[in-house]
Amino acid sequence: MSDKDSPFHYFGIRHHGPGSARSLRRALQALQPDLMLIEGPEEAESILHFADHPAMKPPVALLLYGSVEGESAPRATFFPFAEFSPEWQAIRLALQERVPVRFIDLPQSQNLADNWQPPEPAAGETGPDEEAPAAVDGEAGTADDDTPATPAQPDPWRNRDPIGLLAEAAGYHDSERFWEHLVEQQAHADGVFTAIHEAMAGVRAALPEPEGPRARREACREAWMRQNLRAAEKEGFQRIAVVVGAWHVPALQELKKTRKDDAALLKPLAKIKVQAAWIPWTHGRLLSSQGYGAGIESPGWYQHLWEHYQQDEADGEAITIGWLAKFAQALRAEGLDASSAQLVDAGRLIATLAAMRGRRLPDLDDLQEAIVSVLHHGDTLPLTLSRKLLVGEVLGEIPEDTPSLPLQTDFQKQCKSLRLKQEADSRDLTLDLREEQGLAKSRFLHRLRLLGIPWGEVTAAGGRGTFKEGWRLLWTPELSLKLLEAAIWGQTVNEAAVSFLQHRIREEQDIPAIATLIEQALVADLAPALPALIDRIMALSTHTDDVSHLIQALEPLANAWRYGSVRQTNTEALAAVVSSFVLRICIGLPAAVSSLNDEAAQVWQGQLKALDRVLLRLDDAQLLQEWRKLVLRLVDQAGLHGLPAGWCCRVACNHDWLDAEAAAGHFSRALSSANEIGRTAAWFEGFLAGQGLSLLHDDALWRLVDDWLAGLGEEHFVQVLPLLRRTTATFSKPERIQLAARQQGQASGAAAAKAVDEMRAARVLPVLAQIFGVALPQPLTAPMDSTGGTP
Amino acid sequence: MSDVLRQRAEHQYAAELAVLADTDRLPRPPQWKLSPQAVVTYLLGGKLANGVEITPKYIGNRRLMEIAVATLATDRALLLLGVPGTAKSWVSEHLAAAISGDSSLLVQGTAGTSEEALRYGWNYAMLLAKGPSPEALVPSPMLNAMRNGRLARVEELTRIPADVQDTLITMLSEKTLPVPELGIDFQAIKGFNVIATANNRDKGVNDLSSALKRRFNTVILPTPDSLHEEIDIVRSRLAALGKVLELPDLPPADEQIRRVVTIFRELRNGVTEDRKTQLKAPSGSLSTAEAISVMSNGWAMASHFGDGVVKADDIAAGLLGAVLKDPVQDRAPWQEYLETVVKERDDWKDLYRACRALD
């Protein structure tokens, strides 16, 4: 610091750098400041005290939001903090030591207002910069943009990534690694900060003066910070710690000369009304690849480092071993070898490498290279696995009594306008989708379900037709928590549902899951997301060989198609997807069902039933035609397992695709004695299982089975009897009784008369005749005559 | 210069090794002639503090070499993997030369490599005359390395039958070699380690058992990253080779080297260097080593049969031989390449004509 009398102590940090956080903590403890000034929005000061709350667990973010009239979505920015963020540590330290903390960055009321629009629309140079936040739904992109540049924008001069420039000068191709070696991994003292400030001053002096609205905003921010510094000095604080991004430090050191200009610069700024809230954050959303300007590449690794930086002297070996152990566990979970002996060897290699490269602590590359070489035999690690570890996904928690979030407010507002009450008792609700209110309620509940807040369960609709929807509502305390978690996705239920859906579209690999998403998106009235979903499902389905996935996906797709009309959405694209799926299924199915074992046959039986159900419900002539061709083909397919074969024959009969004669032919062929007995039984089961009622009421079917049974030779009959019994056991009890009754009834048709013993009856007749005083009619005596000869 | 066709690395670069050993002040692992840092410098080249220039032996990623050297300093063995011609054996030889000062302890892996080649054999005359004794034992290069704390090299490890490969396990994990016939065992001296090389392209060879795999740290040597890098490799190796083969000095053939390397890279990657045209890739591995031999062949042609300047005619024959590894299958990609790429390049007309003339 140039001025010895100055009360200011500057700490230029790197956002989310664990080493920075560690050095900062030490320096602050040594300094014992009486005021802490941190780069952050003024409006958040009122809720800052929650940072020390025992229930507050980072990663969390400060959300600053305000709405502008005429815009549907509120404007918002996030200020995320991980546990290893220097700002977070500074805030925590200040709160613990009861040092006043102030946020000195430009208030978001001005930052979010229309102050930075380019004067003319043709300012092409700034176009991409201004659009960047919009591309990520206005989140995180604006959170902070001074230190690292996103890798997608390669020109460091344009984005003024000062570390990138320094790194390049030092021969590193990666600014992150450069900073890690030079700052984060060094033993720390006040000297670190001085060196950083000098370096930054050098970079700032070497760079051309930036222009454009973005630069103006930067200038305003720094002016505002200087104003705050001056105010703090005036109030008489003696040891003021200024914790800001390293880039800003040189600009904040000169306070006297700039006084006038700052006032002039800040005067004309417009304002909007802004509120602040804490929301839980995740490590995944700290990634620079997620579009977060000050993002980092491996929060998991930083968290690991931070855990070890807590010790007085960071122990390279402990860092190595801890990281290796984590990796080994993940490898084992994936079914790959990772023995302890290998970990020991990897540890040794890392230690040797670090010594060779002249480093006290290993860096991430050292570790990863050693892991590849020792544990993974030189091959690159599975991407999902290393990503999982590098991100180290954690969800933050915030105390319950923090001010409510915009999403919560929106939720309450919608509940009120839709007259839905959060009740702990379950309540049934029937919605008429033809009514405005009913549709709105359904939409709202579906959106919540999409967001993972299952407040309502869809029950079977009371009435007939698709315009009625039954719901069972049950509010549980966990749902409040889920609502809180969903806040990360947007300010309103609608917005959150949309961005969550987009996130799912990117992440999801599973075809049935995407089909379900399509259905959910449709019922939640998020039709704009449909094209992306349809593209995704089509892309995935082209590459799959698994017909069962397609079948599973078909049902939700068909539902979506059917319900689409009720909800006034355009469903042509969906129809195309459905028919392409049906076609693909019909092409792939014969191969997929050939050579099944009993277990697989059961599964496929279920799939086929689902397919039949869906297609019947869709009732599309062309698709049914395809289905018909397929079924008839399967009926004749040689080597098909009995169960699906029998079922197909049955379905073909039901649809009248086979006439009675052909069906009888198939039936008796399938059950003829030449066939292996197991297959016969399976066929019979496929044909008749669960069909008790049809057997009762369908005369043709009855005759078919009856004729076959009656025609069996004794030996064959005895052989198949236990197997047939297996099928009939699937009928319900009343069905079996009725079947038996029908069998008897049929028999009685021929022998009803014989049920009465005529001979004995005839003996009573003369007595009766006497009683009634009538003469016996002749024919009735005939039996007497015929039997009269016998005594 | 001696009459030896190809000198061992430790002799060929004796001067450089001596200077390095002289200036190296860093701690050396037991029995090492140089510190790990100096070994890396020897491999990758550079200027020493006293102004002596060290020629680069390996042109490529520094971090890979660091891992390789660091591995040898631990008690794990080093396995160098790569497609043919990625300088696996070259690196292994130079590592042994720099670290042990002796690259001769070599076991060449073949399908016929026996256990004796990895452990010890017997001098049967002495065995019959005197009975089993340590004198009757014929040590393998491995055993010699163990007894003297040197690096042993195993070339083409995956060609050795699997049951023979596994003899290495005891040596690598226990660092001893028992001799049950004599009831003794040889314990390795500090500094002993093994560098194995294997080709990860061809299948159908004997894959390492996981027990053996576990004893190795694996470093995969990639094909050169950039055209520039690959040209450098060919040029420097060619110069060294020319000296050994005592080929007449010729004007530098940089332009021809550039063309050969470009052709090799384009066919190997299946895409032209400007990444505009997709190509069919022939079946051969088209390694840098083959590019070197095409060039040295061209050099010999030019100096003995030509006018002393390497021209398109001199390299065309070698080029064809390198690309057309399978005379039937590889013809189509080569013809296609010739007609669509070579013909279209203005300054390649001579090469096009030379290649057509040979077809």
PDB file of C-alpha atoms in Angstrom, chain B residues 70-222:
ATOM      1  CA  ALA B  70       8.673 -39.804 -11.995  1.00  0.00           C
ATOM      2  CA  THR B  71       7.289 -43.323 -12.334  1.00  0.00           C
ATOM      3  CA  LEU B  72      10.778 -44.768 -12.597  1.00  0.00           C
ATOM      4  CA  ALA B  73      11.727 -42.918  -9.438  1.00  0.00           C
ATOM      5  CA  THR B  74       8.937 -44.717  -7.555  1.00  0.00           C
ATOM      6  CA  ASP B  75       8.828 -48.476  -7.237  1.00  0.00           C
ATOM      7  CA  ARG B  76       6.341 -48.911 -10.055  1.00  0.00           C
ATOM      8  CA  ALA B  77       7.433 -50.009 -13.471  1.00  0.00           C
ATOM      9  CA  LEU B  78       6.720 -47.965 -16.570  1.00  0.00           C
ATOM     10  CA  LEU B  79       4.617 -49.170 -19.476  1.00  0.00           C
ATOM     11  CA  LEU B  80       4.820 -47.106 -22.634  1.00  0.00           C
ATOM     12  CA  LEU B  81       1.884 -47.690 -24.931  1.00  0.00           C
ATOM     13  CA  GLY B  82       1.237 -46.318 -28.368  1.00  0.00           C
ATOM     14  CA  VAL B  83       0.589 -47.138 -31.983  1.00  0.00           C
ATOM     15  CA  PRO B  84       3.662 -48.240 -33.958  1.00  0.00           C
ATOM     16  CA  GLY B  85       6.113 -45.474 -34.621  1.00  0.00           C
ATOM     17  CA  THR B  86       5.295 -43.201 -31.713  1.00  0.00           C
ATOM     18  CA  ALA B  87       8.836 -43.434 -30.342  1.00  0.00           C
ATOM     19  CA  LYS B  88       8.080 -45.897 -27.562  1.00  0.00           C
ATOM     20  CA  SER B  89      11.316 -47.849 -27.902  1.00  0.00           C
ATOM     21  CA  TRP B  90      13.205 -44.663 -28.612  1.00  0.00           C
ATOM     22  CA  VAL B  91      12.011 -43.077 -25.387  1.00  0.00           C
ATOM     23  CA  SER B  92      12.637 -46.260 -23.454  1.00  0.00           C
ATOM     24  CA  GLU B  93      16.191 -46.497 -24.735  1.00  0.00           C
ATOM     25  CA  HIS B  94      16.968 -42.902 -23.891  1.00  0.00           C
ATOM     26  CA  LEU B  95      15.406 -43.190 -20.469  1.00  0.00           C
ATOM     27  CA  ALA B  96      17.608 -46.182 -19.711  1.00  0.00           C
ATOM     28  CA  ALA B  97      20.658 -44.410 -21.125  1.00  0.00           C
ATOM     29  CA  ALA B  98      20.081 -41.256 -19.108  1.00  0.00           C
ATOM     30  CA  ILE B  99      19.099 -42.915 -15.859  1.00  0.00           C
ATOM     31  CA  SER B 100      21.352 -45.996 -15.735  1.00  0.00           C
ATOM     32  CA  GLY B 101      23.893 -45.032 -18.322  1.00  0.00           C
ATOM     33  CA  ASP B 102      23.180 -48.413 -19.904  1.00  0.00           C
ATOM     34  CA  SER B 103      20.470 -49.143 -22.422  1.00  0.00           C
ATOM     35  CA  SER B 104      21.681 -52.640 -23.272  1.00  0.00           C
ATOM     36  CA  LEU B 105      19.695 -54.632 -20.708  1.00  0.00           C
ATOM     37  CA  LEU B 106      17.026 -55.475 -23.204  1.00  0.00           C
ATOM     38  CA  VAL B 107      14.582 -58.356 -23.563  1.00  0.00           C
ATOM     39  CA  GLN B 108      12.872 -58.410 -26.927  1.00  0.00           C
ATOM     40  CA  GLY B 109       9.354 -59.757 -26.529  1.00  0.00           C
ATOM     41  CA  THR B 110       8.261 -62.260 -29.135  1.00  0.00           C
ATOM     42  CA  ALA B 111       5.831 -65.136 -29.203  1.00  0.00           C
ATOM     43  CA  GLY B 112       8.846 -67.371 -28.518  1.00  0.00           C
ATOM     44  CA  THR B 113      10.210 -65.485 -25.523  1.00  0.00           C
ATOM     45  CA  SER B 114      10.725 -68.027 -22.761  1.00  0.00           C
ATOM     46  CA  GLU B 115      10.935 -67.730 -19.036  1.00  0.00           C
ATOM     47  CA  GLU B 116      14.714 -68.098 -19.243  1.00  0.00           C
ATOM     48  CA  ALA B 117      14.915 -64.827 -21.127  1.00  0.00           C
ATOM     49  CA  LEU B 118      13.240 -63.074 -18.227  1.00  0.00           C
ATOM     50  CA  ARG B 119      14.802 -65.025 -15.321  1.00  0.00           C
ATOM     51  CA  TYR B 120      17.945 -67.068 -15.838  1.00  0.00           C
ATOM     52  CA  GLY B 121      19.194 -69.963 -17.884  1.00  0.00           C
ATOM     53  CA  TRP B 122      21.819 -72.593 -17.200  1.00  0.00           C
ATOM     54  CA  ASN B 123      25.216 -73.261 -18.610  1.00  0.00           C
ATOM     55  CA  TYR B 124      24.496 -76.938 -19.147  1.00  0.00           C
ATOM     56  CA  ALA B 125      28.117 -77.971 -19.598  1.00  0.00           C
ATOM     57  CA  MET B 126      28.979 -76.556 -16.220  1.00  0.00           C
ATOM     58  CA  LEU B 127      25.771 -77.828 -14.721  1.00  0.00           C
ATOM     59  CA  LEU B 128      26.650 -81.366 -15.783  1.00  0.00           C
ATOM     60  CA  ALA B 129      30.259 -81.038 -14.754  1.00  0.00           C
ATOM     61  CA  LYS B 130      29.860 -79.359 -11.382  1.00  0.00           C
ATOM     62  CA  GLY B 131      26.214 -79.687 -10.491  1.00  0.00           C
ATOM     63  CA  PRO B 132      23.949 -76.761  -9.664  1.00  0.00           C
ATOM     64  CA  SER B 133      25.924 -73.763  -8.546  1.00  0.00           C
ATOM     65  CA  PRO B 134      25.631 -70.005  -8.903  1.00  0.00           C
ATOM     66  CA  GLU B 135      28.450 -70.150 -11.461  1.00  0.00           C
ATOM     67  CA  ALA B 136      26.397 -72.383 -13.736  1.00  0.00           C
ATOM     68  CA  LEU B 137      23.626 -69.778 -13.792  1.00  0.00           C
ATOM     69  CA  VAL B 138      23.298 -67.680 -16.945  1.00  0.00           C
ATOM     70  CA  PRO B 139      21.647 -64.433 -15.903  1.00  0.00           C
ATOM     71  CA  SER B 140      19.027 -62.709 -18.032  1.00  0.00           C
ATOM     72  CA  PRO B 141      19.185 -58.963 -18.693  1.00  0.00           C
ATOM     73  CA  MET B 142      16.516 -58.635 -16.008  1.00  0.00           C
ATOM     74  CA  LEU B 143      18.669 -60.406 -13.458  1.00  0.00           C
ATOM     75  CA  ASN B 144      21.662 -58.287 -14.411  1.00  0.00           C
ATOM     76  CA  ALA B 145      19.610 -55.153 -13.953  1.00  0.00           C
ATOM     77  CA  MET B 146      18.416 -56.343 -10.558  1.00  0.00           C
ATOM     78  CA  ARG B 147      21.909 -57.160  -9.375  1.00  0.00           C
ATOM     79  CA  ASN B 148      23.360 -53.827 -10.499  1.00  0.00           C
ATOM     80  CA  GLY B 149      20.444 -51.510  -9.760  1.00  0.00           C
ATOM     81  CA  ARG B 150      19.867 -50.653 -13.420  1.00  0.00           C
ATOM     82  CA  LEU B 151      16.897 -50.219 -15.663  1.00  0.00           C
ATOM     83  CA  ALA B 152      15.851 -53.243 -17.680  1.00  0.00           C
ATOM     84  CA  ARG B 153      13.855 -52.866 -20.848  1.00  0.00           C
ATOM     85  CA  VAL B 154      11.202 -55.206 -22.203  1.00  0.00           C
ATOM     86  CA  GLU B 155      10.214 -54.489 -25.781  1.00  0.00           C
ATOM     87  CA  GLU B 156       6.803 -55.526 -27.113  1.00  0.00           C
ATOM     88  CA  LEU B 157       5.608 -56.866 -23.777  1.00  0.00           C
ATOM     89  CA  THR B 158       2.242 -57.936 -25.157  1.00  0.00           C
ATOM     90  CA  ARG B 159       3.841 -60.297 -27.658  1.00  0.00           C
ATOM     91  CA  ILE B 160       5.250 -62.438 -24.865  1.00  0.00           C
ATOM     92  CA  PRO B 161       2.947 -65.366 -23.995  1.00  0.00           C
ATOM     93  CA  ALA B 162       0.757 -64.593 -21.006  1.00  0.00           C
ATOM     94  CA  ASP B 163       2.238 -67.234 -18.680  1.00  0.00           C
ATOM     95  CA  VAL B 164       5.747 -65.971 -19.373  1.00  0.00           C
ATOM     96  CA  GLN B 165       4.657 -62.362 -18.844  1.00  0.00           C
ATOM     97  CA  ASP B 166       3.562 -63.228 -15.353  1.00  0.00           C
ATOM     98  CA  THR B 167       7.105 -64.155 -14.312  1.00  0.00           C
ATOM     99  CA  LEU B 168       7.599 -60.408 -14.133  1.00  0.00           C
ATOM    100  CA  ILE B 169       5.125 -60.083 -11.280  1.00  0.00           C
ATOM    101  CA  THR B 170       7.453 -61.331  -8.547  1.00  0.00           C
ATOM    102  CA  MET B 171      10.298 -59.250  -9.824  1.00  0.00           C
ATOM    103  CA  LEU B 172       8.180 -56.121  -9.939  1.00  0.00           C
ATOM    104  CA  SER B 173       6.355 -56.500  -6.662  1.00  0.00           C
ATOM    105  CA  GLU B 174       8.769 -58.438  -4.413  1.00  0.00           C
ATOM    106  CA  LYS B 175      11.881 -57.133  -6.170  1.00  0.00           C
ATOM    107  CA  THR B 176      13.444 -60.545  -5.786  1.00  0.00           C
ATOM    108  CA  LEU B 177      14.186 -63.409  -8.112  1.00  0.00           C
ATOM    109  CA  PRO B 178      14.163 -66.762  -6.328  1.00  0.00           C
ATOM    110  CA  VAL B 179      16.316 -69.591  -7.672  1.00  0.00           C
ATOM    111  CA  PRO B 180      14.639 -72.670  -6.212  1.00  0.00           C
ATOM    112  CA  GLU B 181      17.270 -74.993  -7.715  1.00  0.00           C
ATOM    113  CA  LEU B 182      19.940 -73.417  -5.555  1.00  0.00           C
ATOM    114  CA  GLY B 183      17.719 -72.402  -2.673  1.00  0.00           C
ATOM    115  CA  ILE B 184      18.805 -68.796  -2.992  1.00  0.00           C
ATOM    116  CA  ASP B 185      17.262 -65.629  -4.252  1.00  0.00           C
ATOM    117  CA  PHE B 186      18.614 -62.490  -5.839  1.00  0.00           C
ATOM    118  CA  GLN B 187      17.381 -59.292  -4.291  1.00  0.00           C
ATOM    119  CA  ALA B 188      17.230 -56.212  -6.431  1.00  0.00           C
ATOM    120  CA  ILE B 189      19.577 -53.356  -5.683  1.00  0.00           C
ATOM    121  CA  LYS B 190      18.072 -49.876  -5.372  1.00  0.00           C
ATOM    122  CA  GLY B 191      17.692 -48.263  -8.757  1.00  0.00           C
ATOM    123  CA  PHE B 192      16.305 -51.371 -10.441  1.00  0.00           C
ATOM    124  CA  ASN B 193      13.173 -50.817 -12.469  1.00  0.00           C
ATOM    125  CA  VAL B 194      11.598 -51.940 -15.699  1.00  0.00           C
ATOM    126  CA  ILE B 195      10.480 -50.053 -18.780  1.00  0.00           C
ATOM    127  CA  ALA B 196       8.163 -52.039 -20.985  1.00  0.00           C
ATOM    128  CA  THR B 197       6.766 -50.999 -24.324  1.00  0.00           C
ATOM    129  CA  ALA B 198       3.686 -52.361 -26.028  1.00  0.00           C
ATOM    130  CA  ASN B 199       1.646 -51.626 -29.060  1.00  0.00           C
ATOM    131  CA  ASN B 200      -1.916 -50.739 -28.264  1.00  0.00           C
ATOM    132  CA  ARG B 201      -3.100 -50.944 -31.833  1.00  0.00           C
ATOM    133  CA  ASP B 202      -2.987 -54.629 -32.709  1.00  0.00           C
ATOM    134  CA  LYS B 203      -5.371 -56.930 -31.007  1.00  0.00           C
ATOM    135  CA  GLY B 204      -4.879 -60.651 -30.935  1.00  0.00           C
ATOM    136  CA  VAL B 205      -1.746 -60.393 -28.845  1.00  0.00           C
ATOM    137  CA  ASN B 206      -1.453 -61.409 -25.224  1.00  0.00           C
ATOM    138  CA  ASP B 207      -3.163 -58.834 -23.107  1.00  0.00           C
ATOM    139  CA  LEU B 208      -1.580 -58.170 -19.733  1.00  0.00           C
ATOM    140  CA  SER B 209      -3.145 -59.901 -16.759  1.00  0.00           C
ATOM    141  CA  SER B 210      -4.641 -57.413 -14.360  1.00  0.00           C
ATOM    142  CA  ALA B 211      -2.134 -58.498 -11.705  1.00  0.00           C
ATOM    143  CA  LEU B 212       0.697 -57.487 -13.994  1.00  0.00           C
ATOM    144  CA  LYS B 213      -1.070 -54.395 -15.252  1.00  0.00           C
ATOM    145  CA  ARG B 214      -1.317 -53.227 -11.674  1.00  0.00           C
ATOM    146  CA  ARG B 215       2.487 -53.173 -11.375  1.00  0.00           C
ATOM    147  CA  PHE B 216       2.814 -50.703 -14.210  1.00  0.00           C
ATOM    148  CA  ASN B 217       2.086 -47.035 -14.560  1.00  0.00           C
ATOM    149  CA  THR B 218       0.905 -46.536 -18.081  1.00  0.00           C
ATOM    150  CA  VAL B 219       1.901 -43.649 -20.302  1.00  0.00           C
ATOM    151  CA  ILE B 220       0.292 -43.521 -23.711  1.00  0.00           C
ATOM    152  CA  LEU B 221       2.486 -41.835 -26.298  1.00  0.00           C
ATOM    153  CA  PRO B 222       0.295 -40.028 -28.819  1.00  0.00           C
TER     154      PRO B 222
END
